[in-house]
PDB file of C-alpha atoms in Angstrom:
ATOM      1  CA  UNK O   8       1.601  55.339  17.856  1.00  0.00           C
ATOM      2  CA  UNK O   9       3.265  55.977  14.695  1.00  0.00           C
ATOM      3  CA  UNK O  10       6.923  54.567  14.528  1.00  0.00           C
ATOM      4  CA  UNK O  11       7.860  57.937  12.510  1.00  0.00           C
ATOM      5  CA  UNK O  12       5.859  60.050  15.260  1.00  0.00           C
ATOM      6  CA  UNK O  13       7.451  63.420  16.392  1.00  0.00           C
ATOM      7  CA  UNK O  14       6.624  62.509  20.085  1.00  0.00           C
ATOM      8  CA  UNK O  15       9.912  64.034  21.757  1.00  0.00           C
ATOM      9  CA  UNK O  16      12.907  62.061  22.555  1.00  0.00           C
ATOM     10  CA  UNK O  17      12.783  61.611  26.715  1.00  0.00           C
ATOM     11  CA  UNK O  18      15.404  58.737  26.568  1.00  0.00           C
ATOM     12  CA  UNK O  19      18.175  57.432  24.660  1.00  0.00           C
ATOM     13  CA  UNK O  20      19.413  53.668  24.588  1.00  0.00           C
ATOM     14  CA  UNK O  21      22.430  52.207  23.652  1.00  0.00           C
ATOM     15  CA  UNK O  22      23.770  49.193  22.056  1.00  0.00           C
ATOM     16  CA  UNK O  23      27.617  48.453  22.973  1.00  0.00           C
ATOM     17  CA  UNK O  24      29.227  46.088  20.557  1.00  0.00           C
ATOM     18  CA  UNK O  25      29.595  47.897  16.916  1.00  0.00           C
ATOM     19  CA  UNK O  26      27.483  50.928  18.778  1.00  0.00           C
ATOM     20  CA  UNK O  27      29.391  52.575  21.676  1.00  0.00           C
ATOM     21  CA  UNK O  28      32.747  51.172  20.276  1.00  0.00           C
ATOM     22  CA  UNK O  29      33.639  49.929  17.007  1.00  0.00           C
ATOM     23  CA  UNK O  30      34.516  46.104  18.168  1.00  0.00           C
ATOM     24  CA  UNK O  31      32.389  43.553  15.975  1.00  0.00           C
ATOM     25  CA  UNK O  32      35.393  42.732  13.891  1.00  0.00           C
ATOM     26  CA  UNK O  33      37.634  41.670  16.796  1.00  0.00           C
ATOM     27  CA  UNK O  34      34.253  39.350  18.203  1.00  0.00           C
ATOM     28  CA  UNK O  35      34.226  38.555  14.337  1.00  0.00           C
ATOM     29  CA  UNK O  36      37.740  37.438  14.731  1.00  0.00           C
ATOM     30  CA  UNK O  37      37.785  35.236  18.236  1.00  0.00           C
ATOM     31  CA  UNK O  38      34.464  33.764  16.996  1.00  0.00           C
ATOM     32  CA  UNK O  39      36.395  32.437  13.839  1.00  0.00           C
ATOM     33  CA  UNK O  40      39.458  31.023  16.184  1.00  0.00           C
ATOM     34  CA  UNK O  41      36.580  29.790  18.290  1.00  0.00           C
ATOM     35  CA  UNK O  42      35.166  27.843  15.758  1.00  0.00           C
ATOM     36  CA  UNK O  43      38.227  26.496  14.240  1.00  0.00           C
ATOM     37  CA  UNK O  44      39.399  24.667  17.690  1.00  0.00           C
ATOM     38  CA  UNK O  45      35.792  23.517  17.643  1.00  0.00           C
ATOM     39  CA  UNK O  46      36.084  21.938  14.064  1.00  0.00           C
ATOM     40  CA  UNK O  47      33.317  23.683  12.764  1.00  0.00           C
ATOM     41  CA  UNK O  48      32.315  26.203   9.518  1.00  0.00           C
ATOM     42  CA  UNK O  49      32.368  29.812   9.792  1.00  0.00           C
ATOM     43  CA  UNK O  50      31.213  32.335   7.725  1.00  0.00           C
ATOM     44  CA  UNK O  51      31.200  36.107   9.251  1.00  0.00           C
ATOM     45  CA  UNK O  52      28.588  37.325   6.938  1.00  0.00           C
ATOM     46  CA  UNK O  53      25.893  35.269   8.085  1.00  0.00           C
ATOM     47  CA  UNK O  54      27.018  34.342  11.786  1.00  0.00           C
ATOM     48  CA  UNK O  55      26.586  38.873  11.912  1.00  0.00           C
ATOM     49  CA  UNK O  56      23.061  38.618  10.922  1.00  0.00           C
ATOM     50  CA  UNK O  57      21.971  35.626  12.770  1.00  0.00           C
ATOM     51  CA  UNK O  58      23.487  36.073  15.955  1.00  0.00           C
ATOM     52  CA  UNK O  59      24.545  40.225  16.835  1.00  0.00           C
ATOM     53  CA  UNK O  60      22.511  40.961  19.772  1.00  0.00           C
ATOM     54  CA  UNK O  61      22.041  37.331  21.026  1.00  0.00           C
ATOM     55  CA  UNK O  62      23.344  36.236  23.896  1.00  0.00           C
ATOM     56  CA  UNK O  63      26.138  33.378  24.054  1.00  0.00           C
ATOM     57  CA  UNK O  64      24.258  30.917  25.481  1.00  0.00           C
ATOM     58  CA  UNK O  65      21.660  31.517  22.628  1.00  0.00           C
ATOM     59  CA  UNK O  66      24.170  31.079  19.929  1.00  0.00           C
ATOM     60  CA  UNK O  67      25.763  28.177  21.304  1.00  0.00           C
ATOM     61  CA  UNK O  68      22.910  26.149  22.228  1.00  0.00           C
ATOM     62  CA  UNK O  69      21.908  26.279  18.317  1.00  0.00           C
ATOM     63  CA  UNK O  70      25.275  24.008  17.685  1.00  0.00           C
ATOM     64  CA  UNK O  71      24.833  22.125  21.290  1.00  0.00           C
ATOM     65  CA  UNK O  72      21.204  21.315  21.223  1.00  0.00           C
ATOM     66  CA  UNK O  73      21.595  18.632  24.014  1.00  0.00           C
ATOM     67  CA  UNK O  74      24.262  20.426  26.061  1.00  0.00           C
ATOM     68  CA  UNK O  75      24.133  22.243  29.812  1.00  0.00           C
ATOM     69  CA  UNK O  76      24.221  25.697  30.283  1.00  0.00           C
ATOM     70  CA  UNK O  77      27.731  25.431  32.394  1.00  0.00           C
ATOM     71  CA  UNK O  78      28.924  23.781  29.052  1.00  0.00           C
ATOM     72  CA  UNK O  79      27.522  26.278  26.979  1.00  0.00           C
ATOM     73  CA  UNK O  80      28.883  29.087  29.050  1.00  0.00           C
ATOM     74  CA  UNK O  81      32.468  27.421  29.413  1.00  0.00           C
ATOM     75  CA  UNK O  82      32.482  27.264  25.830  1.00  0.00           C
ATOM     76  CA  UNK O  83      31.339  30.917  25.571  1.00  0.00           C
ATOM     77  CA  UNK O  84      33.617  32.014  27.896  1.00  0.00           C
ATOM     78  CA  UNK O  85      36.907  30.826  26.062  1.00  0.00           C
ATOM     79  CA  UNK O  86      35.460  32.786  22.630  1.00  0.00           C
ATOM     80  CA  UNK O  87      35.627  35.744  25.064  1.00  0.00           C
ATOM     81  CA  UNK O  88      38.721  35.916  26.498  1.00  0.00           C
ATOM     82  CA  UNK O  89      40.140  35.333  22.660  1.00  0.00           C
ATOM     83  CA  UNK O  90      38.053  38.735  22.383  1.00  0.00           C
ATOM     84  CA  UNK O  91      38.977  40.595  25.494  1.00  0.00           C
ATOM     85  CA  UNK O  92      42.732  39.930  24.919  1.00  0.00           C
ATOM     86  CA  UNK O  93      42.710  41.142  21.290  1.00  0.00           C
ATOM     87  CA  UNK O  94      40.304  44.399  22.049  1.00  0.00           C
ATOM     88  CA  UNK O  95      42.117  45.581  25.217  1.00  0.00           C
ATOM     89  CA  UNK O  96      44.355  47.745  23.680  1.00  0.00           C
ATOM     90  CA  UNK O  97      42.014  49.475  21.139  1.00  0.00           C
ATOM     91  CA  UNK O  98      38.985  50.690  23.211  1.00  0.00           C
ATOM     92  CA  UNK O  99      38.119  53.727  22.188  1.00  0.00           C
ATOM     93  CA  UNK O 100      34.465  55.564  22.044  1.00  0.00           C
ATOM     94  CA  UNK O 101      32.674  56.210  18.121  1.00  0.00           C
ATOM     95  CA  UNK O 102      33.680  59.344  17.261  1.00  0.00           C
ATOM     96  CA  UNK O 103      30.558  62.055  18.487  1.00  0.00           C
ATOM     97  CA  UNK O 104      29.511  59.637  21.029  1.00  0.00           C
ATOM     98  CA  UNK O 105      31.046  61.824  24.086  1.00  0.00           C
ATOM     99  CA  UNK O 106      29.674  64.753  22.691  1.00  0.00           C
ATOM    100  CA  UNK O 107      25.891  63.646  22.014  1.00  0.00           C
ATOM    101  CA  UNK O 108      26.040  61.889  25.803  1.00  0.00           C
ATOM    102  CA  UNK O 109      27.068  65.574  27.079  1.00  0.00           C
ATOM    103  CA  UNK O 110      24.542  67.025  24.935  1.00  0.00           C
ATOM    104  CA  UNK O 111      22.029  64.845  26.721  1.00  0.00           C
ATOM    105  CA  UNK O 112      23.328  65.131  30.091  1.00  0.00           C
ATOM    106  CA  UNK O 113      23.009  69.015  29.686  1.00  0.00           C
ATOM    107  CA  UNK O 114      19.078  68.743  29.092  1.00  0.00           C
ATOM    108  CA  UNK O 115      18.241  65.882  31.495  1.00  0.00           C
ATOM    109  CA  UNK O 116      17.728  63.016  29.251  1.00  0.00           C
ATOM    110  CA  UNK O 117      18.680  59.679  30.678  1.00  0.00           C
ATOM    111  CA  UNK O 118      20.509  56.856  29.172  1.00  0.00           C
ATOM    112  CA  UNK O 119      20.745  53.676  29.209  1.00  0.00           C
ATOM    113  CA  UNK O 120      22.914  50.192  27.549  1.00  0.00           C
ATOM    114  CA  UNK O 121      21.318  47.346  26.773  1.00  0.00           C
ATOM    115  CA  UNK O 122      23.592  44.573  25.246  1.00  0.00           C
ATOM    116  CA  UNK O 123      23.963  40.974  24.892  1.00  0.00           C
ATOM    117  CA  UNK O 124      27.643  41.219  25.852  1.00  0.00           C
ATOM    118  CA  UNK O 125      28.388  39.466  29.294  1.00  0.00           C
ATOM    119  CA  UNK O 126      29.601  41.188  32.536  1.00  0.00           C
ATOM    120  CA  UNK O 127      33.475  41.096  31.783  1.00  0.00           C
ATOM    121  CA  UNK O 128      32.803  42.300  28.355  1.00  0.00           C
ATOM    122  CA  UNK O 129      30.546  45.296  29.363  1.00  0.00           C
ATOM    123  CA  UNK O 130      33.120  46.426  32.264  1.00  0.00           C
ATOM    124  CA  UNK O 131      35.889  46.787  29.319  1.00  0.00           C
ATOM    125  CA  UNK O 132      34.455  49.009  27.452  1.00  0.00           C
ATOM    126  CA  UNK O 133      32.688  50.824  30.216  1.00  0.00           C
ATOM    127  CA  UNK O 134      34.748  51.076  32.745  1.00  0.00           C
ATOM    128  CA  UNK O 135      38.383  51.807  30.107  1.00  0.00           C
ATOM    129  CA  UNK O 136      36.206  54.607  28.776  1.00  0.00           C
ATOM    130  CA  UNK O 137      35.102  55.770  32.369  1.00  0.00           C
ATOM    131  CA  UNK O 138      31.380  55.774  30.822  1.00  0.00           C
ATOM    132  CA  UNK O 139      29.498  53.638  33.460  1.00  0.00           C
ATOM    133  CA  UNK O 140      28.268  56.448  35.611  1.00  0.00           C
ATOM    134  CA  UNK O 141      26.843  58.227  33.222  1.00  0.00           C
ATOM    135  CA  UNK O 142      24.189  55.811  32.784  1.00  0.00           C
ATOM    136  CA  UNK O 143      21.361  55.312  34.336  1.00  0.00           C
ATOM    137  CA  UNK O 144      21.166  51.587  33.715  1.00  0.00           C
ATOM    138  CA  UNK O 145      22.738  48.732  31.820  1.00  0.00           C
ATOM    139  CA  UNK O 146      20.747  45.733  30.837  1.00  0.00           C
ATOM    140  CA  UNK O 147      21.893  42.527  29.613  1.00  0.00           C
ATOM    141  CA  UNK O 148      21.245  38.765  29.451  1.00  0.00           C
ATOM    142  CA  UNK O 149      23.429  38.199  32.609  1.00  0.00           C
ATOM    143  CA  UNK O 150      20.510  39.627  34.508  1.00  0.00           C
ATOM    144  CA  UNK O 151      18.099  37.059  33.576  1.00  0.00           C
ATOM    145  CA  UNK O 152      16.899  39.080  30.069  1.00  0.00           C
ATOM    146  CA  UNK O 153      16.559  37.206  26.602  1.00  0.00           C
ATOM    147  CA  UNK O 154      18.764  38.534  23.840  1.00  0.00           C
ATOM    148  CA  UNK O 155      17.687  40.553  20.727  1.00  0.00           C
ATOM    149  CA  UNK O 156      15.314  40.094  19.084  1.00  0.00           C
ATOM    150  CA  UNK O 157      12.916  40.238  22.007  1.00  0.00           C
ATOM    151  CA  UNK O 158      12.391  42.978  22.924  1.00  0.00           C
ATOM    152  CA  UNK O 159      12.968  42.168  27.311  1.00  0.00           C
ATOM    153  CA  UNK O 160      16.018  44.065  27.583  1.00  0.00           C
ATOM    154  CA  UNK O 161      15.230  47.746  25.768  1.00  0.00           C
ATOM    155  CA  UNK O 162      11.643  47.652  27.834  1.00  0.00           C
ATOM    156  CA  UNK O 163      13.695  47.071  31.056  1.00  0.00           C
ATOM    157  CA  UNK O 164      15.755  49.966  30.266  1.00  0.00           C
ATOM    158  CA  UNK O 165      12.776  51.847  29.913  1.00  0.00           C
ATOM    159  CA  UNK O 166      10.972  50.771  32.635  1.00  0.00           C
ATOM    160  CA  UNK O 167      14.038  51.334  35.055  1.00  0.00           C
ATOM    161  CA  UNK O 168      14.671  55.243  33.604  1.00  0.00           C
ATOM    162  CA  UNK O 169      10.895  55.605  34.188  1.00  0.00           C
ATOM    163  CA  UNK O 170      10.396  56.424  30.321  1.00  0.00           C
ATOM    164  CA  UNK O 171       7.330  55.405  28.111  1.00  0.00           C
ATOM    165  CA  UNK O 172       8.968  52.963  25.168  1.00  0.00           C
ATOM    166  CA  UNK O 173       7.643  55.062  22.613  1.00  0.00           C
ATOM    167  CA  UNK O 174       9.721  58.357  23.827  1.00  0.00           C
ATOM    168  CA  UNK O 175      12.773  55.804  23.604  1.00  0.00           C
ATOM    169  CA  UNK O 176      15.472  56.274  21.316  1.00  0.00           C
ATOM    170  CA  UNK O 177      17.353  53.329  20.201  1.00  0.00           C
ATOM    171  CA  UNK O 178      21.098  52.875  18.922  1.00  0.00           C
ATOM    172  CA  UNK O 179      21.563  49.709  17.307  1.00  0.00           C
ATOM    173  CA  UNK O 180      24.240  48.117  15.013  1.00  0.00           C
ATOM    174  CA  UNK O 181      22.517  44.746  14.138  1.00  0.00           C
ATOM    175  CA  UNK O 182      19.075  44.313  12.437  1.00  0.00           C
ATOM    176  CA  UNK O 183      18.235  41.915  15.329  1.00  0.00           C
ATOM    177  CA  UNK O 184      18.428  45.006  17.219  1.00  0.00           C
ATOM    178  CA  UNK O 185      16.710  47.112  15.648  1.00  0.00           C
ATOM    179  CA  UNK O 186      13.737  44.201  15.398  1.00  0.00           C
ATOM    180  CA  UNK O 187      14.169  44.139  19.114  1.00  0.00           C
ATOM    181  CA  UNK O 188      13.498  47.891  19.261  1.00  0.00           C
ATOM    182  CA  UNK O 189      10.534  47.847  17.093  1.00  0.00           C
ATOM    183  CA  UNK O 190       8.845  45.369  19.436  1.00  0.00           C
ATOM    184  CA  UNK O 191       9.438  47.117  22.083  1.00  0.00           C
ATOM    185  CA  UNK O 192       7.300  50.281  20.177  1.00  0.00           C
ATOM    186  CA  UNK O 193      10.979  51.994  20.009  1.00  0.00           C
ATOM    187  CA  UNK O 194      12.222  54.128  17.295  1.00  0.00           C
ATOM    188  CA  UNK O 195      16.028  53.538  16.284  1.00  0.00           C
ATOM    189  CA  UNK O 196      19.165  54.709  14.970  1.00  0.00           C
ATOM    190  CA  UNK O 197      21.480  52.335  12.567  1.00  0.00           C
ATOM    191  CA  UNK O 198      24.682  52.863  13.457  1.00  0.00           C
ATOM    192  CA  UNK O 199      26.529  51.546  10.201  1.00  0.00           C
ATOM    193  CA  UNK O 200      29.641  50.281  11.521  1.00  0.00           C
ATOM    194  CA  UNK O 201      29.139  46.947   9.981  1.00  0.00           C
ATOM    195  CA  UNK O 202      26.336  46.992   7.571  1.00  0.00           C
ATOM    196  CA  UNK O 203      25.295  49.390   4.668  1.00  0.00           C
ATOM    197  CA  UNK O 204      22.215  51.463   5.568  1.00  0.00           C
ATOM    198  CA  UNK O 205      20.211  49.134   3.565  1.00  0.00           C
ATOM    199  CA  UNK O 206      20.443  45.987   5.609  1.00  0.00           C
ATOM    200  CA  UNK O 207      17.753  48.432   7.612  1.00  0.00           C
ATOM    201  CA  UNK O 208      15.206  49.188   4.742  1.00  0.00           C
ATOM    202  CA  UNK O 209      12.917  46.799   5.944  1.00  0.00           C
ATOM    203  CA  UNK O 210      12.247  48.640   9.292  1.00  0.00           C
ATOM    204  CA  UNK O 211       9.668  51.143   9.271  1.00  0.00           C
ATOM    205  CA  UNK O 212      11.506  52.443  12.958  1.00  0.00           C
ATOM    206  CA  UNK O 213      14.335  53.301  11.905  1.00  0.00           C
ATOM    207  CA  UNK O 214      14.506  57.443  11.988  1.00  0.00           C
ATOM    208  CA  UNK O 215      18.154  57.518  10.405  1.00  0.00           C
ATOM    209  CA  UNK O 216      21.407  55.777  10.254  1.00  0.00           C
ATOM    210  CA  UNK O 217      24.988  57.218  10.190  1.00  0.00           C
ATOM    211  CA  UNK O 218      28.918  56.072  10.561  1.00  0.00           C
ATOM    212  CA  UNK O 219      28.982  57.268  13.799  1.00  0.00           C
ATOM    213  CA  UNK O 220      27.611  60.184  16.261  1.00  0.00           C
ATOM    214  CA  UNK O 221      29.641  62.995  14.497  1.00  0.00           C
ATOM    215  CA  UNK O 222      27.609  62.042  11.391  1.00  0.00           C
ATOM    216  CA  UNK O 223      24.163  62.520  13.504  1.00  0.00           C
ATOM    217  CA  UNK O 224      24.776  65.926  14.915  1.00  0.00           C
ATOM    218  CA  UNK O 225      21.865  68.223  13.873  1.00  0.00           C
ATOM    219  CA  UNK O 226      19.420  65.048  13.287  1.00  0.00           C
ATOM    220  CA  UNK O 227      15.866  66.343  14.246  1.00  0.00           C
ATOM    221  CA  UNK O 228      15.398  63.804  16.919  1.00  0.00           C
ATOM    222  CA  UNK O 229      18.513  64.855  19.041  1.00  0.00           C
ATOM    223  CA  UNK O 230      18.153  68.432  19.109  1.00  0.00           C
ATOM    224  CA  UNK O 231      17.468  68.473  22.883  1.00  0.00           C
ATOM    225  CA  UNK O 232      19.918  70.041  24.144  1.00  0.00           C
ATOM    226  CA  UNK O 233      18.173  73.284  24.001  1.00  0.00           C
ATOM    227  CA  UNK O 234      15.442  71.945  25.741  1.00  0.00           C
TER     228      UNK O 234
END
């Protein structure tokens, strides 16, 4: 199959961070206090494009080679509750996001999360917005999944709504996502909220990109609700 094929839309997956909420900047922000009480270099350009869509202990075991995974995590876990603390009071859904998830709801297309972001951080955004229900699943590492770029967590999400991959529409925010997505034989959606839509060029899955959800309404590829 063609990654620009017009086979219909039968499923739509989401990214969280920088995706369902615009939060990379306040993870951008407790990883740079992180790494200042850990004495080492930070730069948020790069860190973004290495590490969005990987999952903590990934990142971390790349500066603690030799280092257990209860370190790793108790190291991780302090970066996130810089994050949770700071984000609490601004969750808030990308604007069009509640109105495209209607629009799907009203012609029976499932959805589905898939993020890197542990437990805690997933119930935050979910659960503030009141958004967990309306999905059908929600993937991450913490169930035993490797982080983006592989492609384990988007073809669980599949699997689980009962939806071929290629009939999957991705949401993504990161290029390592979007990778992810193309392994998994999954067209995708950049959702610019960090990154200029050429960070995405190279990508021949990528079907559009936008600010937010508002900016996709009347893209070819969602008009389902009329299904």
């Amino acid at each position: 199959m063609s990654m620009t094929s017009e086979t219909s839309i039968r499923a739509l997956i989401f990214d969280m961070d920088g995706t369902i909420v615009d939060n990379m900047r306040f993870h951008d922000d407790a990883w740079e206090a992180w790494h200042k009480t850990e004495n080492l270099a930070f730069d948020r350009a790069s860190f973004f494009s290495r590490t969005a869509g990987k999952a903590n202990l990934e990142i971390l075991s790349a500066y603690f080679p030799e280092a257990e995974d209860a370190e790793l995590e108790a190291r991780g876990l302090r970066k996130e509750e810089l994050y949770r603390a700071a984000y609490r009071p601004h969750v808030a859904a990308l604007s069009g996001l509640l109105a495209l998830m209607a629009r799907a709801e009203t012609a029976g297309i499932p959805m589905a999360v898939a993020s890197a972001a542990p437990p805690a951080n997933i119930d935050l955004v979910l659960d503030t917005l009141g958004l967990r229900s309306r999905f059908a699943t929600i993937v991450s590492p913490s169930q035993g999944f490797r982080g983006k770029p592989h492609p384990d967590m988007f073809l669980a999400a599949a699997e689980r709504m009962g939806v071929a991959p290629e009939s999957c529409l991705v949401f993504e925010d990161a290029p390592l996502g979007v990778e992810a997505a193309k392994r998994a034989g999954m067209r995708a959606v950049a959702i610019l909220t960090m990154l200029e839509a050429g960070a995405f060029s190279g990508f021949d899955n990528v079907i559009g990109s936008a600010r937010d959800f508002a900016a996709l309404d009347g893209h070819p590829s969602l008009r389902f609700a009329s299904a």
